[in-house]
Structure formats: structure tokens, C-alpha cells
Short mmCIF file of C-alpha atoms in Angstrom, two decimals:
data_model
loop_
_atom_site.label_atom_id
_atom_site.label_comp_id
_atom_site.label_asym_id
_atom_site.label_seq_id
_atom_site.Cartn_x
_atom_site.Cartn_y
_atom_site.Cartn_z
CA UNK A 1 185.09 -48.94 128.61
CA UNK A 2 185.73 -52.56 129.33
CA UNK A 3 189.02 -54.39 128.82
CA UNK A 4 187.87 -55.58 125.17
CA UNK A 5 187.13 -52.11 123.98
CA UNK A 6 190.58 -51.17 125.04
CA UNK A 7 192.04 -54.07 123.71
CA UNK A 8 190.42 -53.48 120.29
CA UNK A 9 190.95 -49.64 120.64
CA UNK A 10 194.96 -50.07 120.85
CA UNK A 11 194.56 -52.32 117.85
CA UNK A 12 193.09 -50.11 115.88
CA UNK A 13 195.45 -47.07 116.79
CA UNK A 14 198.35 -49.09 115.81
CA UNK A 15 196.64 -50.34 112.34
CA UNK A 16 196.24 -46.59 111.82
CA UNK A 17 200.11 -45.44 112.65
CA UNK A 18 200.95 -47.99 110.21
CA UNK A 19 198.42 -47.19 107.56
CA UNK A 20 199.74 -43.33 108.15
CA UNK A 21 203.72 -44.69 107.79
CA UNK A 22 203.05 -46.68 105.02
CA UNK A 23 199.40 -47.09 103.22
CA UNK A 24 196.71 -49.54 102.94
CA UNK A 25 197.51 -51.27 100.31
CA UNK A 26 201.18 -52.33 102.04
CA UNK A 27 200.21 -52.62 105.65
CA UNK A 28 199.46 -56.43 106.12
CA UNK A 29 197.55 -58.31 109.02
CA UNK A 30 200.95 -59.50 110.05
CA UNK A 31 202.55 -56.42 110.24
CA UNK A 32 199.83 -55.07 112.72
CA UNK A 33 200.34 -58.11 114.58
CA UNK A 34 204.20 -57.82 114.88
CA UNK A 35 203.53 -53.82 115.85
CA UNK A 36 201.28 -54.76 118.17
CA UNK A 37 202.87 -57.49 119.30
CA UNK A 38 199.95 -59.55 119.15
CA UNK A 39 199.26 -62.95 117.74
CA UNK A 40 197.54 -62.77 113.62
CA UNK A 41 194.79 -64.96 115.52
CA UNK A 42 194.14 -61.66 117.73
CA UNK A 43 193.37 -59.44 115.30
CA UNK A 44 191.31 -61.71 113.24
CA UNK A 45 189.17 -62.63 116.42
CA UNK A 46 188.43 -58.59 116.84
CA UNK A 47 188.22 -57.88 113.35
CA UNK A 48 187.92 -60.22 111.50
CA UNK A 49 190.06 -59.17 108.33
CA UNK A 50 191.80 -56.09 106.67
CA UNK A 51 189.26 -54.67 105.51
CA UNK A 52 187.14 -54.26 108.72
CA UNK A 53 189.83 -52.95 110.14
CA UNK A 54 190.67 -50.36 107.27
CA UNK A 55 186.69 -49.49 107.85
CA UNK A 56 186.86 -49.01 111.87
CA UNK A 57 190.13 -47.14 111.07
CA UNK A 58 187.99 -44.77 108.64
CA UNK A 59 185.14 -44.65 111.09
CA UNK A 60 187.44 -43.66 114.10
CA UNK A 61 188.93 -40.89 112.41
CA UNK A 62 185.32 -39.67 111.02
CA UNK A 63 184.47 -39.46 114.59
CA UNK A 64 187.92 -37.32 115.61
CA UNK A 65 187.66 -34.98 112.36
CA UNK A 66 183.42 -34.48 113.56
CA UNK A 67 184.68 -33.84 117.02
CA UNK A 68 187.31 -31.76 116.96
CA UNK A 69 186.44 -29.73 113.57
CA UNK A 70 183.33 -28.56 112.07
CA UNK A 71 182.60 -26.60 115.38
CA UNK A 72 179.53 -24.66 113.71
CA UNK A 73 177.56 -24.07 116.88
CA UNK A 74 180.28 -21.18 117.64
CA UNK A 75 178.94 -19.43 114.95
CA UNK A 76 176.30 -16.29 114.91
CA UNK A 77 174.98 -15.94 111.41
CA UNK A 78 173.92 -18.78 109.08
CA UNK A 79 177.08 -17.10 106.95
CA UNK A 80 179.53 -17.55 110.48
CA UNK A 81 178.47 -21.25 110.42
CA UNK A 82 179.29 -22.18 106.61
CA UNK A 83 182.05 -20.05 106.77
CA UNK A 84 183.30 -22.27 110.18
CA UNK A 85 181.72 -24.96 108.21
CA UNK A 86 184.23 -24.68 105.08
CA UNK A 87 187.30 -23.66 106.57
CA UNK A 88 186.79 -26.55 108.87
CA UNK A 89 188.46 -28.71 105.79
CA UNK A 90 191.34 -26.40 105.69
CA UNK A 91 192.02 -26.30 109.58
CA UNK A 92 192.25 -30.12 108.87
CA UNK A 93 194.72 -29.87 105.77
CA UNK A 94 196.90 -27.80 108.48
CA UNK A 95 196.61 -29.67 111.21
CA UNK A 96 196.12 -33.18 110.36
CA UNK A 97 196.54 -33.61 106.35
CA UNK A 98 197.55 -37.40 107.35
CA UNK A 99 193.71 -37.80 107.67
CA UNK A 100 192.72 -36.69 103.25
CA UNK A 101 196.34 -38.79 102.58
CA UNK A 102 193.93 -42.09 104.32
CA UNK A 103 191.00 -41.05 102.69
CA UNK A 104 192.58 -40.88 98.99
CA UNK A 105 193.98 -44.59 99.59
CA UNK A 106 190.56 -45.32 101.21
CA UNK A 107 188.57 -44.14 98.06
CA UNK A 108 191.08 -46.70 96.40
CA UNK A 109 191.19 -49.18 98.35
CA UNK A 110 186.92 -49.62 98.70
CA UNK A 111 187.05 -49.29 94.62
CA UNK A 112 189.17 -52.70 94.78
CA UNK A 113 186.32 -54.68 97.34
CA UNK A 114 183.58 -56.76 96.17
CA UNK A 115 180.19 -56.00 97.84
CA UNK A 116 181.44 -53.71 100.39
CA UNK A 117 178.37 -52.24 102.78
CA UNK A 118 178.68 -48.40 102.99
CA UNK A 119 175.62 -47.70 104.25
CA UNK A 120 177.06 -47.44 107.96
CA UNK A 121 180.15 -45.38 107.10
CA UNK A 122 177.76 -43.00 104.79
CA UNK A 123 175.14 -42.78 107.71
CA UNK A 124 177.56 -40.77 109.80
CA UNK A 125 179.17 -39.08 106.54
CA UNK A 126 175.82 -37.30 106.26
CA UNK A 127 176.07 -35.39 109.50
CA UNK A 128 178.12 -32.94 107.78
CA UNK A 129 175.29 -32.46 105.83
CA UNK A 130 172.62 -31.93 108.15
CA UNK A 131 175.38 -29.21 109.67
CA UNK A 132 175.69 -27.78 106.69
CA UNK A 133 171.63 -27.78 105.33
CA UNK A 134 170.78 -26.62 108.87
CA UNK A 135 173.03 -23.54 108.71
CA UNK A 136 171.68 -22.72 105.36
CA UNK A 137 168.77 -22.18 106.75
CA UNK A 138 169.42 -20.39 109.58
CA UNK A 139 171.39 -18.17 106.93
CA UNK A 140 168.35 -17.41 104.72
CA UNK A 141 166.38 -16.92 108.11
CA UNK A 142 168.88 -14.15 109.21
CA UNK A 143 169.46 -12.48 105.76
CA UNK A 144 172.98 -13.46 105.41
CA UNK A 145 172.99 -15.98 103.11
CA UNK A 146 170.89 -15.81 99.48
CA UNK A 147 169.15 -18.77 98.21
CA UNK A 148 170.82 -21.00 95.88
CA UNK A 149 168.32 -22.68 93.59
CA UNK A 150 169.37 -26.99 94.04
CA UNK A 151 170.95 -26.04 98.02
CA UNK A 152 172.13 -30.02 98.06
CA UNK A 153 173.65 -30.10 94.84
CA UNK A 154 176.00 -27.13 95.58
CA UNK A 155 176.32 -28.62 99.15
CA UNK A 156 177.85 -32.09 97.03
CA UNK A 157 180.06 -30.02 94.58
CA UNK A 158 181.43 -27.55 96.76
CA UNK A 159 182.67 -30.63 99.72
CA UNK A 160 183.76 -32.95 96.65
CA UNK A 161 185.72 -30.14 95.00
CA UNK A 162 187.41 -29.43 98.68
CA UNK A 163 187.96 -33.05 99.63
CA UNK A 164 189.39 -33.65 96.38
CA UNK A 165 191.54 -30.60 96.16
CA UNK A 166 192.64 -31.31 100.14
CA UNK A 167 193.47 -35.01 98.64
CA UNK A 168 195.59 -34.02 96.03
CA UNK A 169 197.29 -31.61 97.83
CA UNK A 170 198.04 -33.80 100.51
CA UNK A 171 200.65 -35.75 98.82
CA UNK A 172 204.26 -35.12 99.80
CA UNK A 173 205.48 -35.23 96.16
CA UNK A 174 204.56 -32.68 93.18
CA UNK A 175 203.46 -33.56 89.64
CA UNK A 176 204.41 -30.52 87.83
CA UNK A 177 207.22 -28.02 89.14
CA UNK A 178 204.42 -24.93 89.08
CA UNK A 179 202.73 -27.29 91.99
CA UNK A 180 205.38 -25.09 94.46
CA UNK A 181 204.63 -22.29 93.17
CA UNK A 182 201.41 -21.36 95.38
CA UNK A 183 201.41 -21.82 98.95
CA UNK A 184 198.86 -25.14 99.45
CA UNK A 185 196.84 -23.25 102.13
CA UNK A 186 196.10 -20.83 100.11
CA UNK A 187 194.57 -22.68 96.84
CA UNK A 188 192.33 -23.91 99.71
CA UNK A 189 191.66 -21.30 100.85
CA UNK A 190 191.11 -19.59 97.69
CA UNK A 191 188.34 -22.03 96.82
CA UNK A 192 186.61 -21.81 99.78
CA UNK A 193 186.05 -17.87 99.71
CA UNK A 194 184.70 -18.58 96.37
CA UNK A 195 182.11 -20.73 97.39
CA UNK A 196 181.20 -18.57 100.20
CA UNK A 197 181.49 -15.46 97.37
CA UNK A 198 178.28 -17.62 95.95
CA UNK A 199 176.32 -17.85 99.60
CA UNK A 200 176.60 -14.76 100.45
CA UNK A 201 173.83 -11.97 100.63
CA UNK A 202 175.58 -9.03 100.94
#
């Protein structure tokens, strides 16, 4: 990695500690400048403005989450793998719930851009998918998993409903005082085995 990557790699770390501190919508230019005690010029000349650097940021941690998570390989069965597959989201709520508090401001924040390209940042969103369609098969293969009439449309609902569960309970403040009531983990985790309740062929 030349001295430009790293250069634009410590740039984009620090955009990302602030956008964790604070959120997207506060964090300016300047304020990544001043953290990174850098010139505003810098930043613009690797990134042009905030909102490439807001999609690098998402990118980056795409590629941490697919790295570190989502480890379906380890598993046996078609079932292991979805199983791995699913609670993948909730080892991430545990261990990094940071990451669905930038996504929720993300979904915001790209709601607020005028003709915003996606196609890159969906390109490597789908690899979750391919996990996910290939362990399917493997699972009908093997006997463990039954087959579900529209396989992509319950791949869709059952991630959505996660992510979006995951994203609401990643906030640090409750709506309603029966919010405390139930350990977070476990609604997760609640919803998963559900899910996997409908896969399974036993």
C-alpha cells in the first residue's frame, strides 16, 4: 500500500470515529480536517466532498462486517450455514452495534442526496446474498433445509426485518419504558430462530 492509500486510509478512519461520536448529519468537512489535522483542501483533493467520504466510510465497514462476520464456510449442513449466516447479524449487534447506528443515519442521509449512484455499494451488498442463496442450496441438497416457494423474497424479508430490528435497537435511548423490559439480544435472537423455524426440514 503506497503512501496515498495510507494517507487516504487514516482519513477515512478518522471521518468514521467522528461519524461514530457524533453522526453524519453533524460531522462537517472541517471538523475531519481539524481531527485530522489536515488542511479542508486535503480532504477535498482525496475525496472530493462529504458525501464520498460518508460512501467510502460505508464501503470500508461493508468490507470489515464481510470479513470478520458471515463466516459460513465453517459450517457443515446447508442449515449450519444459514444458521452462521443469521446469527452473523446478531454477533454484530454484540460486538460492534456502532456499525447498524451508521447504517440507520446512512439510510437517512442517501434519502437526502440527489442522484446518488448505488450501484457500486449494492454490487458488494449482494454478496451476502450469493452466501446466503448458495447455502440454500447446499441445504436442500443435504436434506436439512425444506424448500421455500419465492427463496429470494424470504431471503429480502427475513435480512430487512433483522437489519431493521438491529437498527432500532441500536439506539442508546428507549421510546417506550416496556423497550427495557426484554434483553435486546434476545428479541434478535428470537427472530432469527423463527426464521430458521421456517428453513428447517426436520
Amino acid at each position: 500500500m503506497g503512501l496515498k492509500d495510507l494517507k487516504r486510509n487514516f482519513l477515512l478512519d478518522t471521518a468514521i470515529e467522528l461519524f461514530f461520536m457524533s453522526s453524519i448529519e453533524k460531522v462537517t468537512i472541517r471538523d475531519i480536517a481539524q481531527k485530522a489535522n489536515v488542511g479542508e483542501a486535503t480532504l477535498y483533493r482525496y475525496f472530493g466532498n462529504k458525501t464520498n467520504i460518508v460512501f467510502a466510510a460505508v464501503r470500508k465497514l461493508q468490507s470489515i462486517v464481510a470479513s470478520n462476520y458471515f463466516k459460513v464456510e465453517k459450517g457443515n449442513s446447508g442449515y449450519d450455514k444459514l444458521s452462521i449466516f443469521y446469527h452473523s447479524y446478531l454477533d454484530i449487534f454484540n460486538e460492534r452495534v456502532e456499525f447498524y447506528r451508521f447504517i440507520r443515519e446512512f439510510d437517512l442521509f442517501v434519502i437526502t442526496q440527489d442522484d446518488t449512484n448505488l450501484s457500486e455499494y449494492e454490487n458488494e451488498i449482494n454478496q451476502y446474498k450469493n452466501f446466503y442463496l448458495e447455502s440454500y442450496k447446499l441445504g436442500l441438497k443435504d436434506g436439512t433445509i425444506k424448500e421455500i416457494e419465492d427463496i429470494e423474497l424470504f431471503y429480502f424479508t427475513s435480512t430487512h426485518s433483522l437489519i431493521e430490528l438491529c437498527k432500532k435497537l441500536s439506539s442508546t435511548k428507549s421510546v417506550l419504558p416496556q423497550d427495557e423490559r426484554i434483553e435486546k439480544s434476545k428479541e434478535i435472537e428470537c427472530l432469527i430462530n423463527a426464521f430458521l423455524k421456517l428453513l428447517t426440514n426436520s
